[in-house]
PDB file of C-alpha atoms in Angstrom:
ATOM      1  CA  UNK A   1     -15.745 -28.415  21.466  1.00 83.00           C
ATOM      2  CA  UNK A   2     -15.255 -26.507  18.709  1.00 87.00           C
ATOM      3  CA  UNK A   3     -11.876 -23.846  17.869  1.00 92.00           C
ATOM      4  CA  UNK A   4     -10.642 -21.698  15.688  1.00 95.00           C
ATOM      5  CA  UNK A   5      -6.966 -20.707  15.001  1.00 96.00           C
ATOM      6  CA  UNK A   6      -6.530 -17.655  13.046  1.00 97.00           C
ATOM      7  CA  UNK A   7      -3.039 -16.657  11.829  1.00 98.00           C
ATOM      8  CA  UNK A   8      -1.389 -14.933   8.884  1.00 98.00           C
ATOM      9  CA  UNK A   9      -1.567 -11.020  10.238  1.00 98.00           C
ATOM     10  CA  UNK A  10       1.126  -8.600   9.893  1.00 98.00           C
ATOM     11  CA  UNK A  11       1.625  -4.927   8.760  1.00 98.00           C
ATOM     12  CA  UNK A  12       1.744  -4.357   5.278  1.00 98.00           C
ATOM     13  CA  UNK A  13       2.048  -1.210   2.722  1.00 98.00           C
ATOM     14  CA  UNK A  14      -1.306   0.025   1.075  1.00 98.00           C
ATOM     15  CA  UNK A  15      -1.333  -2.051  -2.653  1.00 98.00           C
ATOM     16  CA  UNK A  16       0.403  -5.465  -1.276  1.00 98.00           C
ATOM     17  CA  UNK A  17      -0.888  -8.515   0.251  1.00 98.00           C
ATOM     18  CA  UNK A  18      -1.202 -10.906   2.947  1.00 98.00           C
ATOM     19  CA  UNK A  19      -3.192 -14.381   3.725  1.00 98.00           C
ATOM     20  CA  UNK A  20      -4.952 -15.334   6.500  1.00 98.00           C
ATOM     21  CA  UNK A  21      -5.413 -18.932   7.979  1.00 98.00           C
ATOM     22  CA  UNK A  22      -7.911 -20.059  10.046  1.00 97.00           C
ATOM     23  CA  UNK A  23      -7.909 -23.713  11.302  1.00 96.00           C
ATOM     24  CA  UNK A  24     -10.949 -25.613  12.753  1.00 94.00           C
ATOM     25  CA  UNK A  25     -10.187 -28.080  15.316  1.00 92.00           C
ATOM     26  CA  UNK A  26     -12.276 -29.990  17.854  1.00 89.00           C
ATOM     27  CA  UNK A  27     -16.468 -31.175  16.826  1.00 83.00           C
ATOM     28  CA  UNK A  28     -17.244 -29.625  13.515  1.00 78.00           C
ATOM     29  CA  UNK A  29     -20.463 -31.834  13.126  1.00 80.00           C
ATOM     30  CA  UNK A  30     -22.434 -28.355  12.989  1.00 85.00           C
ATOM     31  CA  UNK A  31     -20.253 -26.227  10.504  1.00 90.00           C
ATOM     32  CA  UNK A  32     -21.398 -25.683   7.178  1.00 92.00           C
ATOM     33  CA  UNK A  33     -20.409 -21.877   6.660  1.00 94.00           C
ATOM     34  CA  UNK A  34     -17.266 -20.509   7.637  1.00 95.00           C
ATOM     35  CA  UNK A  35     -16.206 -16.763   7.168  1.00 96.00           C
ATOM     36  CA  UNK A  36     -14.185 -13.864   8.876  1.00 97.00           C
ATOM     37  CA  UNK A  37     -15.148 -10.818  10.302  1.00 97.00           C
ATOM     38  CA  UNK A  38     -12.962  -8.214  11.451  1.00 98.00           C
ATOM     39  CA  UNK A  39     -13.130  -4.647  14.066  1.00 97.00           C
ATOM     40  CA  UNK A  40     -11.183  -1.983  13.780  1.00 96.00           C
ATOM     41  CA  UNK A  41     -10.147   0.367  16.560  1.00 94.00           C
ATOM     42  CA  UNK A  42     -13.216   2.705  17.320  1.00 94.00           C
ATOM     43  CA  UNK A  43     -15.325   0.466  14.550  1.00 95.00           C
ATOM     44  CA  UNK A  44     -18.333  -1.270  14.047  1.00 95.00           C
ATOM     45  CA  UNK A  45     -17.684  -4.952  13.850  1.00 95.00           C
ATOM     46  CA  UNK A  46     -17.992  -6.420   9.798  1.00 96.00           C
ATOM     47  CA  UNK A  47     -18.274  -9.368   8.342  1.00 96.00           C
ATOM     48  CA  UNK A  48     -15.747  -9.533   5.333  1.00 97.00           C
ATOM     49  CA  UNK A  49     -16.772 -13.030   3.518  1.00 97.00           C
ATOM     50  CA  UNK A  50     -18.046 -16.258   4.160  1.00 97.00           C
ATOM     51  CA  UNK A  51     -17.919 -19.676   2.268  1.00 96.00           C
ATOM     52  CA  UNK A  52     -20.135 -23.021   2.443  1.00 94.00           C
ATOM     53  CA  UNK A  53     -17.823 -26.040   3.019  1.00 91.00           C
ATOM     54  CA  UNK A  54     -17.470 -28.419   0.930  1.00 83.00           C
ATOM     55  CA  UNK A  55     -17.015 -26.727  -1.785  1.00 78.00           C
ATOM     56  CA  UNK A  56     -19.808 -24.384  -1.594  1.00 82.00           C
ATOM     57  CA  UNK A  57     -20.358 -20.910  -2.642  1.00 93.00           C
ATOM     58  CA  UNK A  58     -18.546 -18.042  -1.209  1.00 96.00           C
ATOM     59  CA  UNK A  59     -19.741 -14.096  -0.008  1.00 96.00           C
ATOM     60  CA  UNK A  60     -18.190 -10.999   0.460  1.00 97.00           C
ATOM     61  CA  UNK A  61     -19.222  -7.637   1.683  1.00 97.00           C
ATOM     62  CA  UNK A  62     -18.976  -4.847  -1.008  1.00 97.00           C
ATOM     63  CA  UNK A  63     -16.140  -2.755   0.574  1.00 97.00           C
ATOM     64  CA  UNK A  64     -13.853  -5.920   0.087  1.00 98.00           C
ATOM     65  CA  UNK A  65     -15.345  -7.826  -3.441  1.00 97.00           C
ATOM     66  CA  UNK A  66     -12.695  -8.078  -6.181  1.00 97.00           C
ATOM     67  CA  UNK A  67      -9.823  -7.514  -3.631  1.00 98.00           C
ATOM     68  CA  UNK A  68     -10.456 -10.465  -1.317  1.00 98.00           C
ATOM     69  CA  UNK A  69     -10.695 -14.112  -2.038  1.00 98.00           C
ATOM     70  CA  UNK A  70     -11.664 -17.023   0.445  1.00 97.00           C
ATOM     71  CA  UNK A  71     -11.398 -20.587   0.159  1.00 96.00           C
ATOM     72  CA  UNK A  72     -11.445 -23.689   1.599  1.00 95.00           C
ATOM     73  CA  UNK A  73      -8.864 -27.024   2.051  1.00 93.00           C
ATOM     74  CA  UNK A  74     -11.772 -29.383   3.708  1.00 89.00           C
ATOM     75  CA  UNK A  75      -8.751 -31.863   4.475  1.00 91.00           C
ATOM     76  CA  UNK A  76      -6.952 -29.592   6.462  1.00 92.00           C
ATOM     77  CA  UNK A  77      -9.526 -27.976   8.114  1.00 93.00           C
ATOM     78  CA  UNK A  78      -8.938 -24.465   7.387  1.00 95.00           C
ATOM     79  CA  UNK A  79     -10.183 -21.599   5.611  1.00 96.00           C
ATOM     80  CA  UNK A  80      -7.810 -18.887   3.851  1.00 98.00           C
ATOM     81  CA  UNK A  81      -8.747 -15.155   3.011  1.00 98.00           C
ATOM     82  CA  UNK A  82      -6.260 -13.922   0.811  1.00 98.00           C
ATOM     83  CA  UNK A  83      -6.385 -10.080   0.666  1.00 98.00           C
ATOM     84  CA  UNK A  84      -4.716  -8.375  -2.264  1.00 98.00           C
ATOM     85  CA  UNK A  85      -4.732  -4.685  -2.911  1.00 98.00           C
ATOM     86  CA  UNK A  86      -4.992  -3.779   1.155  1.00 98.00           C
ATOM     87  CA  UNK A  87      -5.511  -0.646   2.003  1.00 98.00           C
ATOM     88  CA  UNK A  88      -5.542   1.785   5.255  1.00 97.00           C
ATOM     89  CA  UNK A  89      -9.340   1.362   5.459  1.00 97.00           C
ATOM     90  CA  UNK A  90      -8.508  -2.800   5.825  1.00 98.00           C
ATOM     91  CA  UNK A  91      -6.715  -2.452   8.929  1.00 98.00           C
ATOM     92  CA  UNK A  92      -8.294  -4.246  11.853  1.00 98.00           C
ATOM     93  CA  UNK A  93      -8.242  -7.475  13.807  1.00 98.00           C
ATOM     94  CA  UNK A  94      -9.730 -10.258  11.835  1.00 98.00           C
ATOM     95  CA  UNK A  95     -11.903 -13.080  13.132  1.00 97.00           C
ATOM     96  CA  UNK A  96     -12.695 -16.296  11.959  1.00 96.00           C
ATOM     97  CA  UNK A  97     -16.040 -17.632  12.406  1.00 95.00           C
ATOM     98  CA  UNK A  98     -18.100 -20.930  11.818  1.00 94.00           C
ATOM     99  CA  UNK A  99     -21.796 -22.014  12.555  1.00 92.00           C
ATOM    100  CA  UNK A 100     -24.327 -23.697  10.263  1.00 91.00           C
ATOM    101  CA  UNK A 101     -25.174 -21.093   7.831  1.00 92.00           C
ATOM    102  CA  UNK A 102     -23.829 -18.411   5.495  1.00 93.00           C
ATOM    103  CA  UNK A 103     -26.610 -15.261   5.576  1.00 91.00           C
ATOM    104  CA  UNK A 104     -24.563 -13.213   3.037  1.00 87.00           C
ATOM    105  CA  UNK A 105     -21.482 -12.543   3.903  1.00 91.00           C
ATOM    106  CA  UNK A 106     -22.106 -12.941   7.583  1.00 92.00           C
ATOM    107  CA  UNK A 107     -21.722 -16.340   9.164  1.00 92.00           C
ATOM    108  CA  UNK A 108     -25.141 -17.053  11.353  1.00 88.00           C
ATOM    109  CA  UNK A 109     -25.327 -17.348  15.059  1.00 85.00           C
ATOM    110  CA  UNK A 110     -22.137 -15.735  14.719  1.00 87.00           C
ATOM    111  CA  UNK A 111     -22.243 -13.484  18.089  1.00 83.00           C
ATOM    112  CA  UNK A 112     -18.836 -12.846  19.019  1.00 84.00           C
ATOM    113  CA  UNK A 113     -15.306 -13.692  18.109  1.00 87.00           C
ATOM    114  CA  UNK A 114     -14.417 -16.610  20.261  1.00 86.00           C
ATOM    115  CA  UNK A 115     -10.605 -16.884  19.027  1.00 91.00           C
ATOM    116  CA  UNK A 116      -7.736 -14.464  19.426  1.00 93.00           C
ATOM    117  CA  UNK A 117      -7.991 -13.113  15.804  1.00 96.00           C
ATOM    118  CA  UNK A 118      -4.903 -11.918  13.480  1.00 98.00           C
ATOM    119  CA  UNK A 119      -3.716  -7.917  13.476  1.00 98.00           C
ATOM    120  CA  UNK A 120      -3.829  -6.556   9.809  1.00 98.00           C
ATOM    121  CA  UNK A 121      -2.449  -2.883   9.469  1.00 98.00           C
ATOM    122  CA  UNK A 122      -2.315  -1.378   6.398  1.00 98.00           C
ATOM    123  CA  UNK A 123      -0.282   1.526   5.874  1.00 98.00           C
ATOM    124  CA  UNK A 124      -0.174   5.089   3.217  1.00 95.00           C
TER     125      UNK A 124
END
């Protein structure tokens, strides 16, 4: 069975940085996109970027293109989203996510976070 690990949250002043980690453990036969989405309090869910494996092409919504950056180490399993510039509007919890497609920036099948996710707060 397949899991996800996020990690790499923390609260952060508007204009700096953070990266988040997301490890894949158990059966990965199926995964071929992997992304992250993330909720805010009171928000609709969004999907923030997604990237093929294997060195594949990579998608990000508009409100986060040119600030936010994933990649991929296929030997370690895990998927990275570093976020530069945050700001207020970023703050949320952030989900990894992993099925057999990218559709965008939105991993598909992807129905609900099934992971703990990482707390980003950005503050003014």
């Amino acid at each position: 069975q397949m899991q996800l690990q996020e990690s790499g949250g923390g609260s952060v002043q508007a204009g700096e940085s953070l990266r988040l980690s997301c490890v894949l453990s158990g059966s990965s036969y199926s995964v071929g996109c992997m992304g992250w989405v993330r909720q805010g309090l009171g928000k609709k869910r969004e999907e923030v970027a997604c990237i093929y494996t294997g060195g594949g092409s990579a998608y990000y919504a508009d409100s986060v293109k040119g600030r936010f950056t994933i990649s991929e180490d296929k030997v370690a399993r895990t998927v990275y989203l570093q976020m530069n510039n945050l700001q207020p509007e970023d703050t949320a919890m952030y989900y990894c996510a992993a099925g057999p497609l990218c559709r965008g920036a939105q991993v598909a099948g992807f129905t609900a976070p099934s992971s703990p996710g990482t707390q980003v707060t950005v503050s003014s």
